[in-house]
Amino acid sequence: MSYSSQNESKEDARNAKIKNTMLNIMESAFIEIETIKKIRSDNLEVAMRVAHKVLDRLLGDINLINHASDMRLFDEYTYLHSVNVMVISIIIGIGVGFNDKELSDLGLAAILHDLGKTLVPLDILNKPGKLTDEEFSVMKKHAELGYDLLRDYENLSYQVKLGICEHHEKFDGTGYPYGKCGKKISLLGRIISVADVYDALTSNRIYRKGMDPSEALDFIIKNTGIMFDADIVEIFIKYVVLQCQTLNLIESINDSVGISVEGCEGAYYEPKIKNIIECNRTIKDHYKNILYKQKGSSVVGEII
């Protein structure tokens, strides 16, 4: 066997090992998403199919697979979190109406969104307490660092790179790295932002227990129009939340809306939402359109 053939054989074996490892992590992520994060979307099978396509794209580019492998070796949580964010983002993308190519691009941006964290010191990345201003400045650089690592990759579309760079931008313009606001933030960035925060809030870390999914949902809704695009939150609620929990709606005479949420280990969601308006559409109207009435349900909260 020639030297080049031996090298090709070793590289094939290495890629096969990496693929099997990533497949195992992906399977674990899907189990966690269904059992812990309570996402049982009808679109989960489609998301799995797209996720496998994303994995094939990673494996087709030696530089990308090296980056993904480096991320897993650097910090296991960051990699598992990235897989979770990919799946949730893909489900949102289905709701947006993305085609297969767009879903694949979204999935690729999502799984690589925290790539820049491989350049952040671990003592900052996994610090149990609050970061100092200086440490937070270092942490905030990860979005741009990830973009810089992939800037010259011709196999990645500009939209994928933007999604990676802009996933910490906030709808009101107070995010980073550029302080973009509203629809000036790329669509992929706006989608990944919601998926990223939801998964981060519901994930257990060494230094804290993850939130109940209902608490994470409460946070996202309260920050609609501040951190998040209301259009994306609506789709997230419809395609992710409503298919993972049992929601009951009762309209009263005064047109307030009461919601009870079951299915999250007995937790109840008690929203207190007022004047969340985007594009002449309110979250209340959205709930009225997509939730269903069920007799005998108790009202535990109000949207006013």
Coordinates of C-alpha atoms in Angstrom, one line a residue, residues 28 39 48 57 60 78 93-94 102 106-107 113 118 133 142 152 173 180 189 192 215 255 266 282 296:
S28 CA -28.6 12.0 22.7
I39 CA -40.4 19.3 22.6
M48 CA -33.8 14.9 12.2
R57 CA -22.2 18.8 4.8
G60 CA -17.8 16.9 3.3
T78 CA -21.1 23.8 24.1
G93 CA -37.4 27.3 10.1
I94 CA -40.0 24.8 9.0
E102 CA -32.6 27.1 3.5
L106 CA -30.0 27.4 9.1
G107 CA -29.0 24.1 10.7
H113 CA -23.1 29.4 16.2
T118 CA -13.3 27.6 21.3
D133 CA -17.1 43.4 32.9
H142 CA -17.1 34.8 20.5
D152 CA -13.2 32.9 3.9
G173 CA -30.5 47.2 19.3
K180 CA -28.2 45.9 15.0
G189 CA -29.6 35.4 13.5
I192 CA -31.0 31.2 16.3
E215 CA -40.3 29.4 32.9
D255 CA -61.8 39.6 26.3
G266 CA -46.8 19.4 36.5
T282 CA -50.5 41.3 19.7
G296 CA -63.4 22.4 32.6

